[in-house]
mmCIF file of C-alpha atoms in Angstrom:
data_model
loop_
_atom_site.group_PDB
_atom_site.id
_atom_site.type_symbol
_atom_site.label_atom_id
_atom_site.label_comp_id
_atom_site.label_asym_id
_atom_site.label_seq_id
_atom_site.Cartn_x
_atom_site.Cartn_y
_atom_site.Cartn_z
ATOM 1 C CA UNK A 1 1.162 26.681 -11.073
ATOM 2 C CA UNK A 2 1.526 27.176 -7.368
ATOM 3 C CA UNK A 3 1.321 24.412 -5.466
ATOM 4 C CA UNK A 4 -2.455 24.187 -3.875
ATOM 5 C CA UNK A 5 -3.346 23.615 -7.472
ATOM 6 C CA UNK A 6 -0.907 21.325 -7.776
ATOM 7 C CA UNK A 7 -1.429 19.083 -4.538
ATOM 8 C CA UNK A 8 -3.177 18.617 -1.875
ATOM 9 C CA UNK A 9 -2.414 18.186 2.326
ATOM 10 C CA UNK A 10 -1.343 14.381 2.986
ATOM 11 C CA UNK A 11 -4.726 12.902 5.091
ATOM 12 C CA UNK A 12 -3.179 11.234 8.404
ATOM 13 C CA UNK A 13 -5.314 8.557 9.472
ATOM 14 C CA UNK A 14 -5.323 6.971 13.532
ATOM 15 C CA UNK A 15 -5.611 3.333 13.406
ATOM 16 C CA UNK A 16 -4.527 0.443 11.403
ATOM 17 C CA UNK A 17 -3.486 -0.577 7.834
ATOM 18 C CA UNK A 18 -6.254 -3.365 8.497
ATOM 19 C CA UNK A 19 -8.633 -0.642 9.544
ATOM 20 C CA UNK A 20 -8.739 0.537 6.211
ATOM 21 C CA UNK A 21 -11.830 -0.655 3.647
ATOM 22 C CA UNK A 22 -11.722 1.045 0.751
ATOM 23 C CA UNK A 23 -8.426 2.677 -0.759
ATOM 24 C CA UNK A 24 -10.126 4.904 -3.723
ATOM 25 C CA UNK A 25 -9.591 8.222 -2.018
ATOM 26 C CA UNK A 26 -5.450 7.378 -1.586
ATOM 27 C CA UNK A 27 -3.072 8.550 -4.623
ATOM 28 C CA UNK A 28 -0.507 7.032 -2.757
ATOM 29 C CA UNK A 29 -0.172 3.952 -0.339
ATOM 30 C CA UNK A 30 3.012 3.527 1.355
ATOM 31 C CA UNK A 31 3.490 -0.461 3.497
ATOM 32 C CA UNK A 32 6.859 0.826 3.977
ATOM 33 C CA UNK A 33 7.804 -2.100 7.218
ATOM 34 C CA UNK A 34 4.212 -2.196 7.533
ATOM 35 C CA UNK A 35 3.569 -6.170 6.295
ATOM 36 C CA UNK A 36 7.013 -6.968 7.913
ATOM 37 C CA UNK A 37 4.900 -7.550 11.640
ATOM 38 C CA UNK A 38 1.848 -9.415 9.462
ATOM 39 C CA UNK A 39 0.993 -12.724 9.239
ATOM 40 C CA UNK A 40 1.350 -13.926 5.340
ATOM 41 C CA UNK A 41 -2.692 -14.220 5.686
ATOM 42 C CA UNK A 42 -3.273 -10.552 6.845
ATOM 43 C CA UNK A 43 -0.832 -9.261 4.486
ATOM 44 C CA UNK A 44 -2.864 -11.543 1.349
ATOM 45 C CA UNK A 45 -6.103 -9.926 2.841
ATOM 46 C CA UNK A 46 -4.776 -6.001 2.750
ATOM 47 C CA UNK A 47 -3.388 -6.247 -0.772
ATOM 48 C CA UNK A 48 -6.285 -7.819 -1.900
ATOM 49 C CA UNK A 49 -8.028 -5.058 -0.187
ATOM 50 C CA UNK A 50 -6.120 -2.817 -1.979
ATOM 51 C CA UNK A 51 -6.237 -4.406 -5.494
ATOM 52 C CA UNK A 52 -9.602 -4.277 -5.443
ATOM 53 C CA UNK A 53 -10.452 -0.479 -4.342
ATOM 54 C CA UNK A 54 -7.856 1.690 -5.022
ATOM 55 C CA UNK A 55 -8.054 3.329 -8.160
ATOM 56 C CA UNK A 56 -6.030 2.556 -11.097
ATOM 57 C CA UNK A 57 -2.874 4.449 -10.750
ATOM 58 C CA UNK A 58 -2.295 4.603 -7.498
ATOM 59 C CA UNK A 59 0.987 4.183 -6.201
ATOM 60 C CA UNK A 60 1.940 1.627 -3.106
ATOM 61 C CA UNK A 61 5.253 1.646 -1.721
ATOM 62 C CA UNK A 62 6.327 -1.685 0.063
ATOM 63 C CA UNK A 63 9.986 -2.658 1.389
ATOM 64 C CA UNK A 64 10.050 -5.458 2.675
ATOM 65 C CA UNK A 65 12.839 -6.205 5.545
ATOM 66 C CA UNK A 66 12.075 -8.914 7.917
ATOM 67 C CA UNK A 67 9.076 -11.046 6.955
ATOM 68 C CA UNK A 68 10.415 -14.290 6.334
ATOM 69 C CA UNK A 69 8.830 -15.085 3.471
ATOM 70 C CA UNK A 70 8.809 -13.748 -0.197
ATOM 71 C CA UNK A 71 5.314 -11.823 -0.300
ATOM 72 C CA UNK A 72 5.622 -10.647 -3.920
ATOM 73 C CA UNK A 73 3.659 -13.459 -4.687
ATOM 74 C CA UNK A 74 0.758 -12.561 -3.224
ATOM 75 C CA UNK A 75 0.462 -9.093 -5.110
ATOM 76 C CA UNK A 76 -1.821 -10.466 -7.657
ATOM 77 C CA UNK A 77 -2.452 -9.325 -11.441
ATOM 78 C CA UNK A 78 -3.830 -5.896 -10.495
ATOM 79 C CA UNK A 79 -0.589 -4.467 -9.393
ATOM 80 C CA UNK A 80 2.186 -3.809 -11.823
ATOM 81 C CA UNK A 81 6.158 -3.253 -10.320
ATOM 82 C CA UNK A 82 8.259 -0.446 -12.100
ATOM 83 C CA UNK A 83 11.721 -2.031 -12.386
ATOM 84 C CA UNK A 84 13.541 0.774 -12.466
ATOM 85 C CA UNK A 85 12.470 1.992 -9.052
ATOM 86 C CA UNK A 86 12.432 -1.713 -7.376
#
């Protein structure tokens, strides 16, 4: 297979994380230091976001480095954490 068939370009988008309504057209969501500089409210509000419009299978990336407090709480039933990779 070559690879246009394969993949497509990456979409850059100008703005925000918050900006962001609906995640269904993302394979791949990365928060990669993003919900470090969030309050724990924001960051409940863009997961949610996320939960409830990406599609199933889609993967989100999130390291978490200096928020103080332990957000994996807030990720809800809808996302599910491969082990192996964490």
């Amino acid at each position: 297979l070559s690879s246009s068939s394969r993949f497509r370009a990456p979409t850059l988008l100008h703005g925000t994380m918050q900006s962001i309504e609906d995640f269904s057209p993302y394979a791949l969501v990365s928060l990669s230091n993003v919900l470090d500089w969030m309050s724990k409210d924001d960051v409940a509000g863009l997961l949610g976001r996320i939960g409830a419009t990406a599609r199933p299978g889609t993967v989100v990336v999130w390291r978490q480095l200096n928020h103080p407090d332990d957000l994996s709480g807030l990720l809800g039933r809808r996302f599910a954490s491969d082990a192996g990779r964490a």
